[in-house]
Amino acid sequence: MKTNIQPTVTLIAIITGWFVACSTLAQNVTTNSLVIHADQGKVAISKNIYGQFSEHLGHCIYGGIWVGENSPIPNTRGIRNDVVAALKKIKVPVLRWPGGCFADKYHWMDGIGPHEKRPPIINTTWGGVVENNAFGTHEFLDFCEQIGCEPYICVNVGSGTVQEMMEWIEYMTSDADSPMANLRRENGREKPWKVPFVAVGNESWGCGGNMTAEYYADNFFRYNTFIQDYAGNNVYRVGSGGLEADYHWTDVLMKRSNEQKNHGGRQMDGYSLHYYTLSTGSWPPKGLATNFTEAQWHATLRYALRMDEFINKHSAIMDKYDPQKRVGLIVDEWGTWHDVEPGTNPGFLYQQNTLRDALVAGITLNILNQHCDRVKMANIAQLVNVLQAMILTDKEKMILTPTYHVFDMFKDHQGATLLPSELTCEDYASGEQKIPGLSVSASKDKSGAVHVTLCNLNPTHSARINCELQGAKAGEISGQVLTAAEMNAHNTFEQPNVVKPEPFKEVQLAGGGFVATLPPKSVVALELK
Ligand code: AHR
């Protein structure tokens, strides 16, 4: 009997091969869905969530921003032109200064008047180096004007006085014929500046004076009483928070603020939260910025996601005293904190910045956007050459970090209305630990364009995402993607463009929404019109 077995075997082989190929493919692609309610936005994302922080620490100020008028590095009144141009591009809305821990040792009068008369001091907090006070109030406020942002000043409570703070505010913001306003005029500035944000001390539980919540609350309201609103300058007053998980501190401050209201006193406007992402979850050792395993990648992103937990828990306490959400949660220090680069001053907190940092930035900004009903400002630490910086400089050279590019890609969310969204995504697991594989936020700007920012946390799997856009129909879609072949890809002075945004092609409109495939370990920003 003749059997025709050969074609059957061939067919089985083809089908088996096809299944194997499909299942391999399926192993490397996750399947996810998203619903965006384009007609249900209620709350604006404060542009100040995209704020920055600059401290007299390492080469943030000196070398990073300030080079002096006589420097061969192109500058305007001593401030680097390349840094200003880069910061204008990402639309920095607000800049916090002079610290950080430095703020509670800073005496502002050391930093005004002719440069040669300014007294040098020792920066005992950061590296024990000489601080010559070349960069003071005028230089900082000039820098803010050059980049087009608002200043956020942290006043000295730990080693300062109420009088010193009162005089500083008068110096900067009064247009009267008064001693401090006249001193400012003598120093070359006729018009007062606007200083809309003032923080009363920094980390007053620690470097700001090792206070208890109750003692700090007394101090906050004492200082607050003497903050004067001059010449139409209405100061938003920010109280120092406790450690990230110190909920007692939040309770004490919020309760006291309410009592002020009942006594007709001026309340606290903002309450600060600091949270740093450490890849080991402890310090030390924190691990190097550029040398890590996939398990450390996973742990870093897992720790970054805890921002959501801290905001939820502090907000719940704030809601108890302030259901109207009048007091803003001000996340005025956040970002990754790695070990310093080998061979650099441990007190300068200089670290490289990789694709992993970009993911932390993307995840955190999505969380902050999602909490825009309570979070009214955030300031990543720090602007240049310190911690999770936007910019690294080496003498005349400057590079933009992956984190800078995330701020650039997310900038359309500034001032736009948050759109409610529901994400159903696969987990990204490492050992016993699981985290969501994707992060998202969406907003609608004044022109009606919808902006969606997505992060694929998984470094080995692409993410297919099916998005339904409810309440709107998009006719056009475009986007940018930030990714690289390696988890630790980063830009250097020799190779400044290893990690930079590229046009995103793996997306198409589908049924009024879109279908996209995000590469592994990527940040994607989409615009739908
Ligand atoms: O950003 C570096 C330091 O971290 C700040 O000076 C301090 O406030 C925080 O502990």
XYZ file of C-alpha atoms and ligand atoms in Angstrom:
539
model
C 0.000 0.000 0.000
C 1.331 3.339 -0.970
C 1.162 5.953 1.802
C 1.677 9.641 1.254
C 3.407 10.283 4.618
C 6.051 12.809 3.469
C 3.766 15.843 2.886
C 2.023 15.177 6.217
C 5.336 15.214 8.114
C 6.350 18.401 6.344
C 3.050 20.045 7.268
C 3.388 18.998 10.919
C 6.943 20.389 10.966
C 5.793 23.712 9.538
C 2.909 24.004 12.007
C 5.152 23.058 14.967
C 7.761 25.575 13.821
C 5.118 28.234 13.518
C 3.863 27.555 17.073
C 7.405 27.598 18.465
C 8.148 30.852 16.662
C 4.900 32.391 17.899
C 5.410 31.327 21.492
C 9.013 32.630 21.483
C 7.731 35.883 20.115
C 4.954 35.927 22.677
C 7.508 35.428 25.455
C 9.209 38.662 24.433
C 6.144 40.831 24.056
C 3.701 41.730 26.797
C 0.061 42.508 26.068
C -1.511 45.525 27.724
C -4.476 47.838 27.415
C -5.269 51.401 28.299
C -8.437 53.466 28.413
C -8.116 57.257 28.420
C -11.168 59.366 29.231
C -10.478 62.377 27.051
C -13.691 64.149 28.087
C -13.340 63.708 31.855
C -10.335 65.861 32.765
C -10.895 68.080 35.804
C -7.583 69.094 37.370
C -4.657 70.921 35.776
C -1.162 69.490 36.096
C 0.781 72.319 37.696
C 3.693 73.274 35.474
C 5.701 73.463 38.698
C 5.740 69.654 38.933
C 8.517 69.999 36.350
C 10.605 72.152 38.725
C 14.304 71.880 39.458
C 16.610 72.241 42.444
C 20.048 73.874 42.596
C 22.203 73.804 45.717
C 25.659 75.090 46.647
C 26.928 71.539 46.401
C 29.813 70.174 44.336
C 29.761 71.653 40.848
C 26.085 72.459 40.644
C 26.553 76.205 41.069
C 30.286 76.682 40.484
C 31.240 75.262 37.104
C 27.719 74.075 36.327
C 25.901 77.406 36.287
C 28.381 80.073 37.309
C 31.737 80.517 35.583
C 32.244 84.238 36.209
C 32.275 87.094 33.729
C 35.960 86.683 32.876
C 35.683 83.018 31.953
C 36.540 81.914 28.387
C 33.344 79.816 28.592
C 30.614 81.859 26.851
C 28.510 83.490 29.557
C 26.086 86.292 30.298
C 27.016 88.170 33.473
C 28.949 85.078 34.619
C 26.220 82.500 33.870
C 26.910 79.780 31.254
C 25.070 80.401 27.976
C 25.008 76.712 26.989
C 23.325 75.698 30.259
C 20.781 78.520 29.974
C 19.897 77.531 26.386
C 19.445 73.864 27.346
C 17.212 74.742 30.303
C 15.066 77.129 28.278
C 14.328 74.265 25.888
C 12.790 72.083 28.614
C 10.802 75.062 29.975
C 11.983 74.915 33.588
C 9.073 76.507 35.468
C 10.585 76.988 38.937
C 14.008 76.633 40.559
C 14.712 75.944 44.244
C 17.840 77.488 45.853
C 20.248 77.724 47.802
C 19.627 74.284 49.375
C 19.036 71.684 50.660
C 21.130 71.338 53.765
C 23.214 74.317 52.643
C 20.200 76.617 53.102
C 20.181 76.284 56.894
C 23.787 77.502 57.038
C 23.446 80.225 54.414
C 23.590 83.874 55.392
C 22.359 85.799 52.389
C 24.221 89.018 53.202
C 27.485 87.139 52.488
C 26.371 86.898 48.862
C 25.561 90.516 47.912
C 27.633 93.572 47.002
C 30.988 93.773 45.194
C 32.428 90.316 44.656
C 35.812 91.164 46.152
C 34.131 92.181 49.404
C 32.076 89.013 49.805
C 33.471 86.860 52.622
C 34.597 83.351 51.733
C 33.103 80.663 53.983
C 33.631 76.927 54.299
C 30.884 74.750 52.898
C 30.965 72.388 55.867
C 28.005 70.359 54.589
C 29.328 69.565 51.151
C 32.984 68.660 50.747
C 34.485 71.207 53.156
C 35.440 73.451 50.228
C 35.720 77.230 50.190
C 32.519 78.949 49.090
C 33.483 82.409 47.874
C 29.886 83.627 47.639
C 30.352 84.804 44.048
C 26.912 83.374 43.306
C 24.408 85.069 45.589
C 20.935 86.569 45.471
C 21.457 88.804 42.406
C 23.166 86.048 40.430
C 20.502 83.472 41.289
C 17.630 85.769 40.390
C 19.434 86.813 37.188
C 19.803 83.110 36.324
C 16.059 82.589 36.867
C 15.308 85.528 34.579
C 17.672 84.174 31.930
C 16.014 80.749 31.865
C 12.518 82.216 32.319
C 11.567 80.429 35.548
C 10.217 81.483 38.928
C 12.476 81.441 41.996
C 11.773 79.268 45.023
C 13.944 80.358 47.945
C 14.621 78.249 51.015
C 15.326 80.457 54.031
C 17.643 79.657 56.911
C 15.787 78.503 60.011
C 18.422 76.166 61.489
C 21.166 78.756 62.078
C 19.417 81.942 60.988
C 16.960 84.364 62.514
C 13.512 85.679 61.732
C 15.089 89.126 61.286
C 17.535 87.791 58.684
C 14.667 86.247 56.725
C 12.537 89.386 56.959
C 15.375 91.512 55.628
C 16.070 89.102 52.780
C 12.452 89.182 51.645
C 12.409 92.978 51.905
C 15.684 93.152 49.958
C 14.345 91.039 47.103
C 10.722 92.109 46.834
C 10.098 95.568 48.318
C 9.735 98.650 46.106
C 9.550 101.010 49.100
C 12.071 103.628 50.123
C 13.244 101.227 52.824
C 16.689 100.176 54.103
C 16.842 96.784 52.410
C 15.211 97.899 49.146
C 17.714 100.768 49.013
C 20.599 98.393 49.662
C 19.419 96.331 46.685
C 19.354 99.498 44.571
C 22.905 100.338 45.694
C 23.884 96.877 44.509
C 22.565 97.585 41.044
C 18.970 96.385 40.962
C 16.308 99.079 40.910
C 13.183 96.972 40.395
C 12.187 94.432 43.021
C 12.046 90.815 41.935
C 9.029 88.605 42.335
C 9.752 85.704 44.695
C 6.547 83.691 44.711
C 7.749 80.673 46.727
C 9.520 80.539 50.074
C 10.387 77.402 52.053
C 10.828 77.852 55.790
C 13.903 75.705 56.424
C 14.933 72.418 54.861
C 14.710 68.924 56.352
C 14.274 70.459 59.782
C 14.110 66.936 61.228
C 17.807 66.488 60.256
C 20.419 68.783 58.724
C 18.046 71.735 59.172
C 18.257 71.611 62.971
C 17.294 68.138 64.232
C 13.947 69.399 65.442
C 10.855 67.524 66.540
C 7.652 68.006 64.572
C 6.167 70.051 67.417
C 9.220 72.311 67.761
C 9.406 72.821 64.014
C 5.679 73.631 63.844
C 6.242 76.409 66.410
C 9.106 77.694 64.318
C 7.247 77.460 61.034
C 4.386 79.579 62.281
C 6.746 82.048 63.938
C 8.662 82.586 60.679
C 5.442 82.526 58.695
C 4.079 85.419 60.744
C 6.933 87.624 59.561
C 6.934 86.775 55.861
C 5.814 90.034 54.312
C 4.028 90.333 50.973
C 5.567 93.444 49.373
C 4.671 95.181 46.146
C 2.131 92.642 44.957
C 4.433 89.720 45.715
C 2.238 87.084 47.286
C 4.480 84.508 48.943
C 3.433 80.850 48.896
C 4.805 79.491 52.195
C 6.148 75.954 52.306
C 6.693 74.008 55.522
C 9.393 71.377 55.838
C 8.125 67.796 55.912
C 9.551 65.012 58.032
C 11.328 61.910 56.759
C 9.502 60.341 53.835
C 7.514 57.945 56.034
C 7.085 60.273 59.031
C 3.309 60.581 59.051
C 3.252 61.989 62.578
C 5.139 65.058 61.317
C 2.524 65.606 58.610
C -0.275 65.273 61.147
C 1.306 67.829 63.480
C 1.937 70.409 60.751
C -1.485 70.052 59.135
C -3.265 70.214 62.494
C -1.350 73.348 63.484
C -2.110 74.933 60.130
C -5.813 74.367 60.707
C -5.582 75.871 64.186
C -3.994 78.956 62.612
C -7.035 79.260 60.396
C -9.316 79.143 63.402
C -7.278 81.929 65.045
C -7.319 84.056 61.908
C -3.573 83.529 61.318
C -1.836 82.865 58.020
C -1.821 79.172 57.151
C 0.788 77.008 55.520
C 0.354 76.925 51.724
C 2.598 73.996 50.868
C 4.073 71.051 52.735
C 7.210 69.388 51.501
C 8.066 65.749 50.908
C 11.558 64.487 50.039
C 12.050 61.019 48.625
C 15.186 59.634 46.986
C 15.395 56.368 45.025
C 18.266 54.138 46.140
C 18.898 51.028 44.073
C 19.735 48.988 47.190
C 17.040 50.622 49.276
C 19.628 51.605 51.885
C 22.673 53.813 52.351
C 25.467 52.920 52.019
C 26.222 51.164 49.717
C 23.871 52.595 47.151
C 25.552 51.094 44.093
C 27.106 52.763 41.094
C 25.092 54.684 38.543
C 26.467 52.755 35.564
C 27.289 49.306 36.924
C 24.286 47.204 37.911
C 22.498 43.937 37.260
C 18.962 43.410 36.017
C 17.946 42.632 39.614
C 19.231 46.082 40.617
C 17.427 47.649 37.656
C 14.231 46.025 38.908
C 14.859 47.078 42.528
C 15.568 50.687 41.505
C 12.294 50.956 39.606
C 10.472 49.234 42.456
C 11.823 51.836 44.897
C 10.967 54.669 42.497
C 7.357 53.427 42.422
C 7.161 53.927 46.199
C 6.669 57.630 45.505
C 3.040 56.721 44.861
C 2.715 55.102 48.300
C 4.276 58.109 50.100
C 2.063 60.585 48.275
C -1.040 58.501 48.988
C -0.270 58.196 52.687
C 0.691 61.852 53.238
C -2.295 62.974 51.147
C -4.663 60.892 53.276
C -3.507 62.816 56.376
C -3.680 66.118 54.537
C -7.202 65.266 53.355
C -8.263 64.816 56.984
C -7.429 68.447 57.771
C -7.764 69.936 54.307
C -10.401 68.111 52.251
C -10.512 71.064 49.836
C -6.845 70.378 48.998
C -5.810 73.978 49.594
C -2.384 72.979 50.913
C -0.127 71.673 48.177
C 2.170 68.698 48.610
C 5.535 70.006 47.412
C 7.922 67.194 46.464
C 10.889 69.528 46.517
C 13.600 66.851 46.445
C 13.378 63.609 44.501
C 15.475 61.466 42.193
C 18.074 58.732 42.189
C 20.952 58.798 44.652
C 23.799 56.496 43.583
C 27.362 56.166 44.854
C 29.579 58.959 43.538
C 31.653 58.313 40.426
C 34.981 56.715 41.385
C 37.712 59.283 41.976
C 35.335 62.184 42.646
C 34.862 64.069 45.931
C 32.355 62.048 48.030
C 30.882 65.345 49.253
C 30.088 66.496 45.703
C 27.461 63.819 44.909
C 28.527 63.598 41.258
C 26.951 60.622 39.483
C 26.442 59.492 35.896
C 22.955 59.160 34.513
C 21.777 56.167 32.469
C 18.665 54.859 30.809
C 17.733 53.497 34.264
C 17.620 57.085 35.602
C 15.485 58.061 32.610
C 12.980 55.341 33.568
C 12.953 56.596 37.179
C 12.258 60.121 35.895
C 9.472 58.920 33.595
C 7.816 56.774 36.264
C 8.039 59.530 38.870
C 6.694 62.258 36.587
C 3.773 59.989 35.659
C 3.049 59.447 39.385
C 3.284 63.178 40.118
C 0.954 63.971 37.197
C -1.541 61.405 38.477
C -1.526 63.154 41.871
C -1.872 66.694 40.500
C -4.917 67.341 42.673
C -2.575 67.450 45.693
C 0.967 67.756 44.296
C 1.501 71.365 43.270
C 5.256 71.434 42.805
C 8.192 69.044 42.565
C 11.913 69.715 42.190
C 14.225 67.002 40.986
C 17.624 66.882 42.687
C 19.559 68.468 41.112
C 19.961 70.692 38.077
C 23.612 70.282 37.059
C 26.428 67.910 38.087
C 24.728 66.682 41.293
C 22.644 63.509 41.825
C 20.066 62.928 39.054
C 21.163 65.901 36.999
C 19.751 67.235 33.742
C 23.166 68.398 32.648
C 26.788 67.396 33.238
C 29.609 69.825 32.571
C 33.363 69.487 32.325
C 34.956 72.907 31.953
C 33.736 74.188 28.553
C 31.969 70.899 27.676
C 28.344 70.175 28.454
C 26.212 67.065 27.923
C 22.515 66.402 28.330
C 21.589 63.338 30.370
C 18.848 60.793 29.606
C 16.877 62.441 32.446
C 17.051 65.795 30.627
C 15.486 64.152 27.588
C 12.623 62.778 29.687
C 11.875 66.284 30.986
C 11.920 67.487 27.385
C 9.556 64.700 26.248
C 7.134 65.320 29.141
C 7.041 69.121 28.964
C 3.677 69.268 27.126
C 2.001 68.044 30.320
C 2.896 71.366 31.985
C -0.361 73.221 32.670
C -2.446 70.670 30.722
C -5.477 68.931 32.250
C -4.914 65.447 33.624
C -7.063 62.855 31.862
C -8.273 59.917 33.958
C -6.912 56.648 32.575
C -7.108 52.929 33.364
C -4.096 50.797 32.585
C -4.265 46.993 32.542
C -0.725 45.709 32.187
C 1.364 42.603 32.688
C 3.726 42.500 35.642
C 7.483 42.682 35.350
C 8.942 40.129 37.772
C 12.411 39.592 39.206
C 12.694 36.660 41.615
C 9.813 36.995 44.039
C 9.328 40.686 43.324
C 6.739 41.951 40.886
C 6.022 45.459 39.668
C 3.686 46.721 36.956
C 5.390 46.499 33.578
C 4.115 49.880 32.411
C 3.549 53.366 33.752
C 1.367 56.041 32.156
C -0.175 59.470 32.425
C -2.262 61.454 29.954
C -3.322 65.068 29.642
C -5.138 67.421 27.299
C -3.604 70.787 26.516
C -5.385 74.063 25.704
C -5.401 73.323 21.964
C -7.209 70.022 22.605
C -4.184 67.829 21.822
C -3.861 64.742 24.030
C -0.420 63.863 25.439
C 0.318 60.345 26.638
C 3.601 59.410 28.318
C 4.402 55.731 28.771
C 7.294 53.822 30.302
C 8.061 50.172 29.603
C 9.893 49.074 32.755
C 10.725 45.645 31.393
C 14.266 45.570 29.945
C 13.789 42.361 27.923
C 10.195 42.511 26.649
C 8.488 44.861 24.250
C 5.038 45.984 25.330
C 2.114 45.922 22.939
C -0.522 48.372 24.071
C -4.017 48.864 22.815
C -5.396 52.255 23.780
C -9.020 53.253 23.644
C -9.532 56.996 23.663
C -12.993 57.667 25.042
C -14.735 60.983 24.447
C -12.514 62.049 21.546
C -11.376 60.765 18.188
C -7.806 61.360 17.125
C -6.979 61.983 13.481
C -3.212 62.142 13.827
C -0.616 60.573 16.083
C 3.098 61.182 16.481
C 5.654 60.466 19.154
C 9.177 60.178 20.438
C 10.969 57.280 22.087
C 13.956 57.167 24.420
C 15.705 53.814 24.623
C 19.060 52.113 24.036
C 20.556 48.673 23.588
C 21.936 48.492 27.141
C 20.251 49.167 30.498
C 23.231 51.283 31.556
C 23.533 53.276 28.315
C 24.585 56.852 29.052
C 26.015 59.941 27.454
C 29.633 60.957 27.945
C 31.686 63.969 26.943
C 33.229 61.772 24.212
C 29.891 60.285 23.090
C 27.168 62.767 24.034
C 24.323 61.282 21.979
C 24.205 57.605 22.947
C 20.818 58.119 24.611
C 18.608 60.662 22.929
C 14.980 60.754 21.767
C 14.143 59.402 18.323
C 10.903 59.594 16.344
C 8.603 56.771 17.433
C 7.278 54.712 14.529
C 5.720 51.678 16.243
C 2.331 53.317 16.692
C -0.792 53.729 14.612
C -4.289 55.060 15.049
C -6.870 52.370 15.654
C -10.577 52.900 16.281
C -10.072 56.497 17.463
C -7.344 55.381 19.895
C -4.043 53.759 19.031
C -2.022 50.564 19.022
C 1.667 50.795 19.883
C 4.600 48.512 20.595
C 6.969 50.028 23.108
C 10.522 48.719 22.956
C 11.933 47.099 26.103
C 13.249 49.650 28.686
C 11.818 52.697 27.007
C 10.099 55.996 27.616
C 7.594 57.072 24.956
C 5.730 60.379 24.564
C 2.754 60.508 22.175
C 0.654 63.350 20.870
C -2.832 62.748 19.488
C -4.686 65.459 17.606
O 20.075 66.959 47.545
C 21.081 66.662 48.443
C 20.640 66.747 49.888
O 19.677 65.776 50.143
C 19.978 68.023 50.297
O 20.880 69.022 50.628
C 19.199 67.612 51.500
O 18.058 68.406 51.700
C 18.855 66.171 51.223
O 19.093 65.359 52.311
